[in-house]
Coordinates of C-alpha atoms in Angstrom, one line a residue:
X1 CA 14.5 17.7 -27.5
X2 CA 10.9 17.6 -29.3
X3 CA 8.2 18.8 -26.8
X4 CA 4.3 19.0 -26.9
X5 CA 2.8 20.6 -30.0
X6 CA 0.1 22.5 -28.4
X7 CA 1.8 23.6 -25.4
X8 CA 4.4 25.3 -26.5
X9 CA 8.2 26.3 -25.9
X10 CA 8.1 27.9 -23.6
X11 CA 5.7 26.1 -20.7
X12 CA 7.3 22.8 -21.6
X13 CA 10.8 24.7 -20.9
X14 CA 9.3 25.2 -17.8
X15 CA 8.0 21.9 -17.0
X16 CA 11.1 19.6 -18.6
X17 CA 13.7 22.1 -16.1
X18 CA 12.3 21.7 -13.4
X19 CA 14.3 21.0 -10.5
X20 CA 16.2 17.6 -10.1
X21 CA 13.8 16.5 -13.1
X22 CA 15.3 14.6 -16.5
X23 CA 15.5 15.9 -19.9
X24 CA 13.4 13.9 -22.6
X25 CA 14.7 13.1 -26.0
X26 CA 12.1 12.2 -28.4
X27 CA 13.7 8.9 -30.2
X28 CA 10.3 8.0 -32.2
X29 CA 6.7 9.4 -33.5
X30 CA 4.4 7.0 -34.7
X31 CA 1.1 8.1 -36.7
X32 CA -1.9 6.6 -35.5
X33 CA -4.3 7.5 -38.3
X34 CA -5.2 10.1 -41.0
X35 CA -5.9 13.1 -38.9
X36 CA -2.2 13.5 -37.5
X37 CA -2.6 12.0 -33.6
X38 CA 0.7 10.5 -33.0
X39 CA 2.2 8.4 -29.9
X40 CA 5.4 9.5 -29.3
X41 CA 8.4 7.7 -27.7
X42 CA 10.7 9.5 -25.6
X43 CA 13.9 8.5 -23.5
X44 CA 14.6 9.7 -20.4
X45 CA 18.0 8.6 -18.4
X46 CA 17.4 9.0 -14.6
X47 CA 19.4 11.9 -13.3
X48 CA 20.5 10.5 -10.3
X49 CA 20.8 6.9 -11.6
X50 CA 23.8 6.5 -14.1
X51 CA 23.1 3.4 -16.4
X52 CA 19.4 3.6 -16.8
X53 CA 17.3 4.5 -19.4
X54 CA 13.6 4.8 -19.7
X55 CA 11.5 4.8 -22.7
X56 CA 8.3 6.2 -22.5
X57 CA 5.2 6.5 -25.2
X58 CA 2.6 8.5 -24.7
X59 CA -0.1 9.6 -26.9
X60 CA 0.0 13.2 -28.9
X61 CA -3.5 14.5 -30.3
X62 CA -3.3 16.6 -33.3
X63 CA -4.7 19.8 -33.6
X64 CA -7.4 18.3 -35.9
X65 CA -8.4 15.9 -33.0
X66 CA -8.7 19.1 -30.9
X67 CA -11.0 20.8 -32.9
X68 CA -13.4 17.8 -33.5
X69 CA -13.6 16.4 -29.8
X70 CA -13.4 19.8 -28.7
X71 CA -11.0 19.4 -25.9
X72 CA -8.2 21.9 -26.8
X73 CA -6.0 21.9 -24.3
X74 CA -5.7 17.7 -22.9
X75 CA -3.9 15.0 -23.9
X76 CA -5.4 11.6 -22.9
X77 CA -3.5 10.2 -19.9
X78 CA -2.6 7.2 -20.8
X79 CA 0.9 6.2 -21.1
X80 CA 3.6 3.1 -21.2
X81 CA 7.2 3.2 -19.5
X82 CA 10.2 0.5 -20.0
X83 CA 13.6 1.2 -18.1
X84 CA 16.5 -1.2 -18.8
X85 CA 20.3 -1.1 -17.8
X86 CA 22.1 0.7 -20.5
X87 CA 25.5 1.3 -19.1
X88 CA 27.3 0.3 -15.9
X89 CA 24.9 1.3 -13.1
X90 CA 26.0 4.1 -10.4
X91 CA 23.6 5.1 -7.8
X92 CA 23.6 8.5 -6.5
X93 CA 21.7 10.0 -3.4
X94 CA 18.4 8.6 -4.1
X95 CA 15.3 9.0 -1.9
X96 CA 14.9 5.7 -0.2
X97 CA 11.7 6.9 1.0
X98 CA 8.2 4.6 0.5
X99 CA 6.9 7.4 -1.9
X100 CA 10.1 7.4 -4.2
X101 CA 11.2 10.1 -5.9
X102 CA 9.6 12.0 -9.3
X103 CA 12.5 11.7 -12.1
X104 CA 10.4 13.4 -15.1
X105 CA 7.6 15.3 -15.4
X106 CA 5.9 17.0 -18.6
X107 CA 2.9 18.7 -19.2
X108 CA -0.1 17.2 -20.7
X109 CA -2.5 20.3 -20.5
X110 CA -1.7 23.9 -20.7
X111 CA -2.0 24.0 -17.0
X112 CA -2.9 21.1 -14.2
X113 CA -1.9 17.8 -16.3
X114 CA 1.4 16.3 -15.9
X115 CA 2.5 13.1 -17.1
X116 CA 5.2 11.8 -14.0
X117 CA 7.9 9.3 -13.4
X118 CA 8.8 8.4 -10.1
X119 CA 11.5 6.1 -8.7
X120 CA 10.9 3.8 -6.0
X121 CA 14.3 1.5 -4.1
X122 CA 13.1 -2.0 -3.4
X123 CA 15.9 -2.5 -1.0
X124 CA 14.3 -6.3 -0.1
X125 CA 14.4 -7.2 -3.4
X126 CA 17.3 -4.9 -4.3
X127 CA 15.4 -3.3 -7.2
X128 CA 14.9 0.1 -8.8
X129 CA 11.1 0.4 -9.3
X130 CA 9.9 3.4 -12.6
X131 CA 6.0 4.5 -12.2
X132 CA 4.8 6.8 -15.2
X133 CA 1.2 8.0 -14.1
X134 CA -0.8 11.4 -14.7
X135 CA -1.0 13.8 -11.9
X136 CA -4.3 16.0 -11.6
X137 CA -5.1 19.0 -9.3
X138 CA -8.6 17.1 -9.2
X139 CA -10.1 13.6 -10.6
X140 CA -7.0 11.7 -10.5
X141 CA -6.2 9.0 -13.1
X142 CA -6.1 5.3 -12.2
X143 CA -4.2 4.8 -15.7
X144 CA -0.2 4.2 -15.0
X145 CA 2.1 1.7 -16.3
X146 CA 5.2 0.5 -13.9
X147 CA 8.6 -1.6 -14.7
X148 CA 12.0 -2.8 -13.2
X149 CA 15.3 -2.5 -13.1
X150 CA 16.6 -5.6 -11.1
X151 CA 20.3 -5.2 -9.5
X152 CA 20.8 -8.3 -7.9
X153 CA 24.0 -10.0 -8.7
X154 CA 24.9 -6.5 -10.8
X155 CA 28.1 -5.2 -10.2
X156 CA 26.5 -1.3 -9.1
X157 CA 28.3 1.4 -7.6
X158 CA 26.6 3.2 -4.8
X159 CA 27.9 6.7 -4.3
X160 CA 27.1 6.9 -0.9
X161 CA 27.0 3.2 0.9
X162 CA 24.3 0.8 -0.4
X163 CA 21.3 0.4 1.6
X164 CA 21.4 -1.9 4.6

């Protein structure tokens, strides 16, 4: 597993374990230009959903980048999410709830920045719903990026009985 540059081991240990969140893999890096900013592309299999991948890109400033704009510890917010069925799909004891569930988190500042994925069950139109946003103690983001997993007519398994 690849992690932030700039942050470190040992806090992205800290924020990629947390509870009930996934592991990212990085599966690509693209350069962006000639001072080393990169977007990187990570996949992140829901822990509770068996049969789903996500891929998510985000953008990675270089350390050159952080010495020229002067904002050392930030990486922009901006991000892009695509979940598709990858295997047979099994559904474990999901939050049903409005709000969803968060699935990943990882830092994207040394402290109060975290890039999120939450989960949301759209039992009406029997789809799994992926939101990657940035979450901020203060001055929130409006910058997310959402997609679907459909399972109507799939054949999924429901560990405990499917939603009524």
């Amino acid at each position: 597993m690849a992690g932030r540059k700039l942050i470190g081991g040992a806090l992205a240990a800290c924020v990629l374990f947390g509870a009930g969140s996934a592991l990212a893999e990085e599966v690509g890096k693209v350069g962006v230009d000639w001072v080393g900013n990169d977007i990187m592309i990570d996949a992140i299999k829901d822990p509770k959903v068996d049969g789903v991948t996500c891929h998510v890109a985000y953008f990675d400033r270089s350390v050159i980048d952080r010495l020229h704009k002067g904002n050392w510890f930030e990486d922009p917010s901006d991000s892009s999410i695509s979940c598709r069925q990858t295997g047979p799909i099994t559904i474990g004891d999901i939050d049903m709830s409005e709000g969803g569930e968060e699935v990943f988190k990882q830092g994207l500042s040394l402290i109060w920045k975290k890039q999120v994925v939450n989960r949301v069950y759209d039992k009406k139109n029997e789809t799994l719903i992926y939101l990657s946003h940035s979450r901020q103690v203060q001055n929130g983001s409006a910058k997310m990026s959402v997609t679907t997993v459909p399972l109507y007519g799939q054949s999924v398994v429901w560990s405990n009985s499917k939603p009524k």
